[in-house]
GROMACS .gro file of C-alpha atoms in nm:
model
  383
    1MET     CA    1   7.479  13.578   7.587
    2PHE     CA    2   7.680  13.566   7.267
    3ASN     CA    3   7.560  13.320   7.004
    4LEU     CA    4   7.768  13.195   6.716
    5LYS     CA    5   7.448  13.146   6.521
    6LEU     CA    6   7.442  13.530   6.466
    7PHE     CA    7   7.731  13.495   6.221
    8PRO     CA    8   7.534  13.414   5.899
    9ILE     CA    9   7.322  13.732   5.957
   10ALA     CA   10   7.573  13.958   6.134
   11ILE     CA   11   7.860  13.967   5.887
   12PRO     CA   12   7.678  14.017   5.564
   13ALA     CA   13   7.463  14.278   5.759
   14PHE     CA   14   7.745  14.502   5.868
   15ILE     CA   15   7.932  14.471   5.537
   16GLU     CA   16   7.622  14.589   5.346
   17LYS     CA   17   7.471  14.843   5.600
   18GLY     CA   18   7.804  14.985   5.724
   19LYS     CA   19   7.865  15.251   5.990
   20GLY     CA   20   7.533  15.208   6.195
   21VAL     CA   21   7.575  14.826   6.220
   22VAL     CA   22   7.937  14.821   6.313
   23LYS     CA   23   7.868  15.022   6.625
   24GLY     CA   24   7.556  14.827   6.710
   25VAL     CA   25   7.456  14.473   6.820
   26VAL     CA   26   7.595  14.311   6.520
   27GLY     CA   27   7.943  14.441   6.556
   28GLN     CA   28   7.938  14.369   6.929
   29ALA     CA   29   7.851  14.003   6.847
   30ILE     CA   30   8.182  13.971   6.659
   31THR     CA   31   8.421  14.202   6.853
   32VAL     CA   32   8.299  14.128   7.196
   33GLY     CA   33   8.159  13.777   7.170
   34LEU     CA   34   8.458  13.633   6.980
   35VAL     CA   35   8.709  13.823   7.190
   36ASP     CA   36   8.561  13.653   7.500
   37ILE     CA   37   8.606  13.322   7.331
   38PHE     CA   38   8.965  13.396   7.253
   39GLN     CA   39   9.021  13.539   7.591
   40ASN     CA   40   8.889  13.217   7.750
   41VAL     CA   41   9.175  13.035   7.570
   42ILE     CA   42   9.455  13.250   7.662
   43GLU     CA   43   9.369  13.236   8.026
   44GLU     CA   44   9.495  12.885   8.030
   45HIS     CA   45   9.824  12.952   7.856
   46SER     CA   46  10.155  12.997   8.020
   47PHE     CA   47  10.224  13.310   7.840
   48LYS     CA   48   9.879  13.467   7.915
   49SER     CA   49  10.034  13.769   8.069
   50ASN     CA   50  10.190  13.857   7.723
   51LEU     CA   51   9.889  13.770   7.509
   52ILE     CA   52   9.654  14.026   7.380
   53VAL     CA   53   9.317  13.977   7.210
   54GLN     CA   54   9.167  14.223   6.970
   55GLY     CA   55   8.891  14.238   6.712
   56SER     CA   56   8.804  14.476   6.429
   57VAL     CA   57   8.506  14.522   6.212
   58GLY     CA   58   8.640  14.851   6.071
   59GLN     CA   59   8.644  15.214   6.172
   60GLY     CA   60   8.329  15.404   6.090
   61ASN     CA   61   8.223  15.210   5.788
   62ALA     CA   62   8.220  14.837   5.802
   63ALA     CA   63   8.546  14.678   5.675
   64ARG     CA   64   8.575  14.388   5.431
   65SER     CA   65   8.863  14.265   5.632
   66VAL     CA   66   8.692  14.163   5.949
   67TRP     CA   67   8.901  13.973   6.206
   68VAL     CA   68   8.968  13.871   6.569
   69GLY     CA   69   9.326  13.789   6.670
   70ILE     CA   70   9.574  13.702   6.947
   71ARG     CA   71   9.911  13.863   6.951
   72ASP     CA   72  10.211  13.835   7.193
   73ASP     CA   73  10.329  14.180   7.287
   74ARG     CA   74  10.687  14.063   7.286
   75ILE     CA   75  10.659  13.956   6.924
   76SER     CA   76  10.399  14.203   6.786
   77LYS     CA   77  10.470  14.492   7.010
   78PHE     CA   78  10.296  14.770   6.812
   79GLY     CA   79   9.960  14.592   6.774
   80PHE     CA   80   9.865  14.380   6.474
   81SER     CA   81  10.084  14.597   6.231
   82ALA     CA   82  10.401  14.404   6.289
   83GLY     CA   83  10.535  14.048   6.355
   84VAL     CA   84  10.325  13.730   6.337
   85TYR     CA   85  10.011  13.626   6.528
   86VAL     CA   86   9.699  13.401   6.540
   87VAL     CA   87   9.390  13.539   6.372
   88LEU     CA   88   9.033  13.451   6.262
   89LEU     CA   89   8.972  13.614   5.928
   90PHE     CA   90   8.606  13.647   5.769
   91ASP     CA   91   8.553  13.650   5.404
   92SER     CA   92   8.380  13.939   5.240
   93LYS     CA   93   8.032  13.763   5.207
   94GLY     CA   94   8.018  13.640   5.566
   95GLU     CA   95   8.018  13.271   5.446
   96PHE     CA   96   8.349  13.140   5.566
   97ALA     CA   97   8.608  13.205   5.833
   98TYR     CA   98   8.976  13.108   5.844
   99LEU     CA   99   9.167  13.056   6.180
  100SER     CA  100   9.514  13.122   6.085
  101ILE     CA  101   9.881  13.179   6.191
  102ALA     CA  102   9.977  13.482   5.975
  103TYR     CA  103  10.229  13.742   5.925
  104ALA     CA  104  10.153  14.104   5.975
  105VAL     CA  105  10.141  14.299   5.640
  106SER     CA  106  10.229  14.650   5.736
  107ASP     CA  107  10.599  14.570   5.819
  108LYS     CA  108  10.670  14.333   5.532
  109ASP     CA  109  10.712  14.347   5.150
  110VAL     CA  110  10.368  14.218   5.048
  111SER     CA  111  10.498  14.087   4.715
  112LYS     CA  112  10.704  13.841   4.911
  113LEU     CA  113  10.448  13.721   5.164
  114GLU     CA  114  10.350  13.397   5.004
  115LEU     CA  115  10.714  13.314   4.959
  116MET     CA  116  10.783  13.388   5.331
  117ALA     CA  117  10.504  13.173   5.430
  118GLU     CA  118  10.598  12.870   5.216
  119ILE     CA  119  10.873  12.721   5.408
  120PRO     CA  120  10.734  12.751   5.756
  121ALA     CA  121  10.404  12.613   5.627
  122LYS     CA  122  10.579  12.314   5.501
  123LYS     CA  123  10.747  12.251   5.834
  124ILE     CA  124  10.429  12.297   6.029
  125MET     CA  125  10.231  12.054   5.804
  126GLU     CA  126  10.508  11.793   5.832
  127ALA     CA  127  10.476  11.812   6.210
  128ILE     CA  128  10.107  11.767   6.224
  129GLU     CA  129  10.085  11.500   5.951
  130GLY     CA  130   9.867  11.215   6.076
  131ASP     CA  131   9.766  11.386   6.393
  132GLU     CA  132   9.387  11.401   6.417
  133ARG     CA  133   9.393  11.705   6.647
  134TYR     CA  134   9.496  11.918   6.357
  135ALA     CA  135   9.255  11.780   6.094
  136GLY     CA  136   9.145  12.050   5.831
  137ILE     CA  137   9.455  12.264   5.861
  138GLN     CA  138   9.585  12.371   5.535
  139PRO     CA  139   9.906  12.560   5.427
  140GLY     CA  140   9.919  12.881   5.210
  141SER     CA  141   9.709  13.170   5.111
  142ILE     CA  142   9.328  13.181   5.153
  143ASP     CA  143   9.034  13.337   4.963
  144LEU     CA  144   8.859  13.619   5.133
  145GLY     CA  145   8.618  13.689   4.854
  146VAL     CA  146   8.610  14.039   4.696
  147THR     CA  147   8.924  14.203   4.830
  148THR     CA  148   9.060  14.405   4.524
  149GLY     CA  149   9.198  14.736   4.636
  150THR     CA  150   9.175  14.651   5.014
  151VAL     CA  151   9.414  14.537   5.278
  152ALA     CA  152   9.228  14.208   5.282
  153ALA     CA  153   9.407  14.116   4.961
  154ASP     CA  154   9.731  14.118   5.148
  155TYR     CA  155   9.577  13.932   5.443
  156GLU     CA  156   9.507  13.653   5.200
  157LYS     CA  157   9.872  13.616   5.109
  158SER     CA  158  10.000  13.645   5.467
  159VAL     CA  159   9.874  13.328   5.598
  160ILE     CA  160  10.107  13.042   5.690
  161VAL     CA  161   9.853  12.784   5.779
  162SER     CA  162   9.472  12.799   5.842
  163LYS     CA  163   9.162  12.599   5.921
  164LYS     CA  164   8.846  12.693   5.711
  165TYR     CA  165   8.500  12.713   5.876
  166LEU     CA  166   8.159  12.739   5.724
  167ILE     CA  167   8.014  13.001   5.944
  168THR     CA  168   7.689  12.832   5.981
  169ASP     CA  169   7.872  12.528   6.133
  170ILE     CA  170   8.103  12.702   6.379
  171ASP     CA  171   8.083  12.542   6.721
  172LYS     CA  172   8.209  12.734   7.023
  173THR     CA  173   8.368  12.426   7.184
  174ILE     CA  174   8.560  12.321   6.868
  175LEU     CA  175   8.660  12.690   6.801
  176GLU     CA  176   8.799  12.724   7.152
  177SER     CA  177   8.996  12.386   7.104
  178ASP     CA  178   9.130  12.488   6.756
  179VAL     CA  179   9.248  12.837   6.882
  180GLY     CA  180   9.447  12.656   7.167
  181LEU     CA  181   9.605  12.428   6.916
  182LEU     CA  182   9.692  12.698   6.673
  183LEU     CA  183   9.834  12.907   6.953
  184ASP     CA  184  10.072  12.620   7.042
  185LEU     CA  185  10.168  12.570   6.680
  186PHE     CA  186  10.232  12.940   6.677
  187TYR     CA  187  10.490  12.928   6.947
  188ASP     CA  188  10.656  12.620   6.799
  189PHE     CA  189  10.691  12.833   6.474
  190VAL     CA  190  10.821  13.152   6.670
  191PHE     CA  191  11.080  12.986   6.878
  192GLU     CA  192  11.208  12.729   6.640
  193GLU     CA  193  11.191  12.924   6.317
  194TYR     CA  194  11.110  13.290   6.356
  195PHE     CA  195  11.331  13.381   6.649
  196GLU     CA  196  11.627  13.458   6.456
  197VAL     CA  197  11.432  13.703   6.238
  198LEU     CA  198  11.336  13.894   6.558
  199GLU     CA  199  11.687  13.911   6.693
  200LYS     CA  200  11.807  14.033   6.353
  201GLN     CA  201  11.543  14.300   6.338
  202MET     CA  202  11.674  14.420   6.692
  203MET     CA  203  12.032  14.434   6.583
  204GLU     CA  204  11.952  14.613   6.243
  205ASN     CA  205  11.687  14.859   6.355
  206PHE     CA  206  11.722  14.953   6.713
  207ASP     CA  207  11.881  15.295   6.737
  208GLU     CA  208  12.110  15.313   7.052
  209THR     CA  209  12.220  15.683   6.994
  210SER     CA  210  11.934  15.841   7.192
  211THR     CA  211  11.921  15.807   7.562
  212ASP     CA  212  11.551  15.924   7.581
  213ASP     CA  213  11.456  15.667   7.324
  214LYS     CA  214  11.627  15.379   7.509
  215LYS     CA  215  11.362  15.429   7.786
  216LYS     CA  216  11.084  15.358   7.557
  217THR     CA  217  11.000  15.116   7.278
  218GLN     CA  218  11.150  15.207   6.940
  219LYS     CA  219  10.947  15.206   6.627
  220LYS     CA  220  11.221  15.298   6.399
  221LYS     CA  221  11.148  15.300   6.024
  222ALA     CA  222  11.409  15.135   5.792
  223GLY     CA  223  11.269  15.140   5.449
  224ASN     CA  224  10.939  14.956   5.491
  225LYS     CA  225  11.045  14.755   5.789
  226TYR     CA  226  10.970  14.826   6.147
  227SER     CA  227  11.177  14.697   6.440
  228THR     CA  228  10.937  14.480   6.656
  229ILE     CA  229  11.161  14.448   6.965
  230ASP     CA  230  11.392  14.653   7.185
  231PRO     CA  231  11.672  14.515   7.406
  232GLU     CA  232  11.436  14.485   7.721
  233THR     CA  233  11.176  14.294   7.504
  234HIS     CA  234  11.460  14.079   7.379
  235LEU     CA  235  11.547  13.963   7.728
  236LYS     CA  236  11.174  13.872   7.779
  237LEU     CA  237  11.173  13.679   7.455
  238LEU     CA  238  11.494  13.491   7.553
  239ALA     CA  239  11.338  13.399   7.888
  240ALA     CA  240  11.018  13.279   7.693
  241LYS     CA  241  11.221  13.081   7.445
  242ALA     CA  242  11.404  12.913   7.736
  243GLU     CA  243  11.071  12.823   7.889
  244HIS     CA  244  10.944  12.680   7.557
  245ASN     CA  245  11.274  12.487   7.512
  246SER     CA  246  11.240  12.346   7.874
  247LYS     CA  247  10.893  12.218   7.796
  248VAL     CA  248  10.993  12.053   7.469
  249GLY     CA  249  11.303  11.917   7.628
  250LYS     CA  250  11.108  11.736   7.902
  251LEU     CA  251  10.860  11.594   7.671
  252ALA     CA  252  11.156  11.466   7.465
  253GLU     CA  253  11.325  11.323   7.758
  254GLU     CA  254  11.013  11.135   7.855
  255PHE     CA  255  10.977  11.004   7.502
  256VAL     CA  256  11.345  10.865   7.503
  257PHE     CA  257  11.297  10.727   7.857
  258ASN     CA  258  10.999  10.519   7.745
  259SER     CA  259  11.172  10.421   7.418
  260GLU     CA  260  11.461  10.285   7.621
  261ILE     CA  261  11.217  10.063   7.816
  262GLU     CA  262  11.045   9.936   7.511
  263ARG     CA  263  11.387   9.858   7.348
  264LEU     CA  264  11.493   9.648   7.640
  265LYS     CA  265  11.159   9.460   7.640
  266ASP     CA  266  11.191   9.401   7.265
  267LEU     CA  267  11.533   9.243   7.340
  268GLY     CA  268  11.363   9.013   7.589
  269ARG     CA  269  11.539   9.174   7.874
  270GLU     CA  270  11.265   9.295   8.098
  271ASP     CA  271  11.498   9.210   8.392
  272LEU     CA  272  11.709   9.513   8.286
  273VAL     CA  273  11.411   9.764   8.278
  274SER     CA  274  11.466   9.869   8.636
  275ARG     CA  275  11.810  10.004   8.521
  276VAL     CA  276  11.656  10.270   8.304
  277LYS     CA  277  11.635  10.584   8.518
  278HIS     CA  278  11.519  10.939   8.427
  279VAL     CA  279  11.787  11.100   8.629
  280SER     CA  280  11.736  11.467   8.530
  281LYS     CA  281  11.373  11.451   8.684
  282GLU     CA  282  11.545  11.390   9.029
  283LYS     CA  283  11.872  11.585   8.998
  284ASP     CA  284  11.979  11.843   8.732
  285GLY     CA  285  12.345  11.909   8.637
  286LEU     CA  286  12.472  11.546   8.614
  287GLY     CA  287  12.566  11.605   8.249
  288TYR     CA  288  12.302  11.374   8.104
  289ASP     CA  289  11.937  11.306   8.130
  290ILE     CA  290  11.883  10.927   8.122
  291GLU     CA  291  12.081  10.631   8.248
  292SER     CA  292  12.021  10.302   8.070
  293VAL     CA  293  12.204   9.989   7.953
  294ASP     CA  294  12.276   9.791   7.638
  295ILE     CA  295  12.389   9.459   7.533
  296ASN     CA  296  12.722   9.448   7.328
  297PRO     CA  297  12.793   9.189   7.062
  298SER     CA  298  12.955   8.972   7.327
  299GLY     CA  299  12.634   8.963   7.532
  300ASP     CA  300  12.778   9.177   7.806
  301ILE     CA  301  12.579   9.445   7.973
  302VAL     CA  302  12.720   9.797   7.911
  303GLU     CA  303  12.615  10.133   8.050
  304LYS     CA  304  12.449  10.397   7.852
  305PHE     CA  305  12.430  10.780   7.953
  306ILE     CA  306  12.194  10.963   7.731
  307GLU     CA  307  12.161  11.349   7.675
  308VAL     CA  308  11.841  11.434   7.494
  309LYS     CA  309  11.795  11.718   7.253
  310GLY     CA  310  11.439  11.794   7.112
  311SER     CA  311  11.264  12.005   6.859
  312SER     CA  312  10.895  12.075   6.806
  313LEU     CA  313  10.933  12.078   6.430
  314GLY     CA  314  11.129  11.833   6.216
  315GLY     CA  315  11.263  11.750   5.882
  316ARG     CA  316  11.601  11.898   5.954
  317LYS     CA  317  11.919  11.821   5.791
  318SER     CA  318  12.122  11.976   6.068
  319PHE     CA  319  12.042  12.029   6.428
  320ASP     CA  320  12.176  12.329   6.643
  321PHE     CA  321  12.176  12.279   7.020
  322PHE     CA  322  12.390  12.378   7.321
  323LEU     CA  323  12.604  12.156   7.537
  324THR     CA  324  12.699  12.283   7.882
  325GLU     CA  325  13.055  12.263   8.011
  326ARG     CA  326  12.943  11.994   8.247
  327GLU     CA  327  12.789  11.790   7.957
  328MET     CA  328  13.110  11.830   7.749
  329ASN     CA  329  13.323  11.714   8.034
  330VAL     CA  330  13.092  11.422   8.126
  331GLY     CA  331  13.071  11.324   7.763
  332MET     CA  332  13.462  11.319   7.727
  333GLU     CA  333  13.470  11.106   8.060
  334LYS     CA  334  13.211  10.850   7.946
  335GLY     CA  335  13.347  10.840   7.587
  336GLN     CA  336  13.159  10.570   7.385
  337LYS     CA  337  12.905  10.529   7.665
  338TYR     CA  338  12.786  10.877   7.626
  339TYR     CA  339  12.491  10.922   7.374
  340LEU     CA  340  12.331  11.217   7.220
  341GLU     CA  341  11.970  11.145   7.109
  342PHE     CA  342  11.770  11.385   6.895
  343VAL     CA  343  11.398  11.381   6.893
  344GLU     CA  344  11.188  11.572   6.648
  345TYR     CA  345  10.812  11.665   6.614
  346VAL     CA  346  10.814  11.669   7.000
  347GLY     CA  347  10.447  11.676   7.131
  348PHE     CA  348  10.304  11.555   6.792
  349GLU     CA  349  10.170  11.220   6.685
  350LYS     CA  350  10.472  11.158   6.460
  351GLN     CA  351  10.728  11.233   6.740
  352ARG     CA  352  11.038  11.018   6.691
  353ILE     CA  353  11.409  10.976   6.751
  354PHE     CA  354  11.561  11.087   6.431
  355ASP     CA  355  11.931  11.029   6.511
  356VAL     CA  356  12.164  10.894   6.778
  357ILE     CA  357  12.528  10.971   6.797
  358THR     CA  358  12.824  10.903   7.025
  359PRO     CA  359  13.016  11.214   6.972
  360PHE     CA  360  13.295  11.144   7.231
  361SER     CA  361  13.365  10.780   7.139
  362ASP     CA  362  13.676  10.890   6.950
  363PRO     CA  363  13.849  11.177   7.133
  364THR     CA  364  14.069  11.238   6.826
  365ASN     CA  365  13.769  11.286   6.596
  366ASP     CA  366  13.626  11.643   6.591
  367ASP     CA  367  13.430  11.602   6.289
  368ILE     CA  368  13.107  11.452   6.444
  369LEU     CA  369  13.013  11.780   6.611
  370ASN     CA  370  13.076  12.118   6.474
  371LYS     CA  371  13.146  12.310   6.788
  372ARG     CA  372  13.190  12.694   6.842
  373PRO     CA  373  13.217  12.890   7.153
  374VAL     CA  374  12.926  13.127   7.213
  375LEU     CA  375  13.000  13.220   7.580
  376PHE     CA  376  13.323  13.281   7.764
  377LYS     CA  377  13.374  13.269   8.134
  378CYS     CA  378  13.616  13.554   8.224
  379SER     CA  379  13.791  13.660   8.553
  380TYR     CA  380  13.963  13.987   8.620
  381LYS     CA  381  14.208  14.045   8.888
  382LYS     CA  382  14.287  14.411   8.988
  383ARG     CA  383  14.660  14.500   8.980
   0.00000   0.00000   0.00000
């Protein structure tokens, strides 16, 4: 039975003793025991078929960069040498460990790692602010002790956010919970911030000239960059992003639905609460998610048709989203009764509606939404 209490003895031991220890009981305590803990977490995740857990205490001689991590094979297809992942990093003395969301270092300019991590770290920290579940998580680089001349020096800079543990205090239940939370944050970051980077890598680095290479994953070198996705993987990522967006969207709709009920109660109109309906739960394709009512300045009851758009992260000055043809048509038909409500920090303690607009209230005004076509329906008739 793996025991986390081995850590204070195990890590300094294999760093000091080297080869023999790495392949023995101490090495197994880390690479097998921790892998099992991480594996238990991913078994509960909706993307579990794409999640891979691995650990390393070095090859032959014990390494100073000891770690156990989780990667998504659609994002970090070539192991932990590319992309971004969740990883538990141990310092060189075996005193502390850092559960982190971190960039791979092999496919990036290491001199820019800290700068790359700064913006997503800020957005993640804004999202979890005030949420007790994420207590202890900090942004930015970490201290792994004596790392000069080793890859661990790059690992320190690659961290976006992390939680620090005193190894003697690590608790299995808490660690499992924290891994699950970090994994959720990881996907919020990937699908809301990092996804465009993945798509750009595919467009720039995938070589379509070789028929044979199309049948297998590309790892085409471009300077110091490696493509992490191919067209087949890209399709899988698009499906995963759609699943993530659907989950966020449903949570955002539920939040707006409850907010409408509370708004009417605050107006002293509990008699109108029954007219608030979460219609998209019953039937999709209506062109809006929630039916509600409002009271105009004359005291008349007026209908509201609300389409909800949500984001896991926040602090945005602009918001990109999609409207279906149906939503556009219904919006134009309902005019000033059609509302777009934007929810940020979905799923977090500070979840809130950050803006409400009526983009179709004035059919002559095209300035409210900056619309551009991204898909065209075409038909062809053979002559």
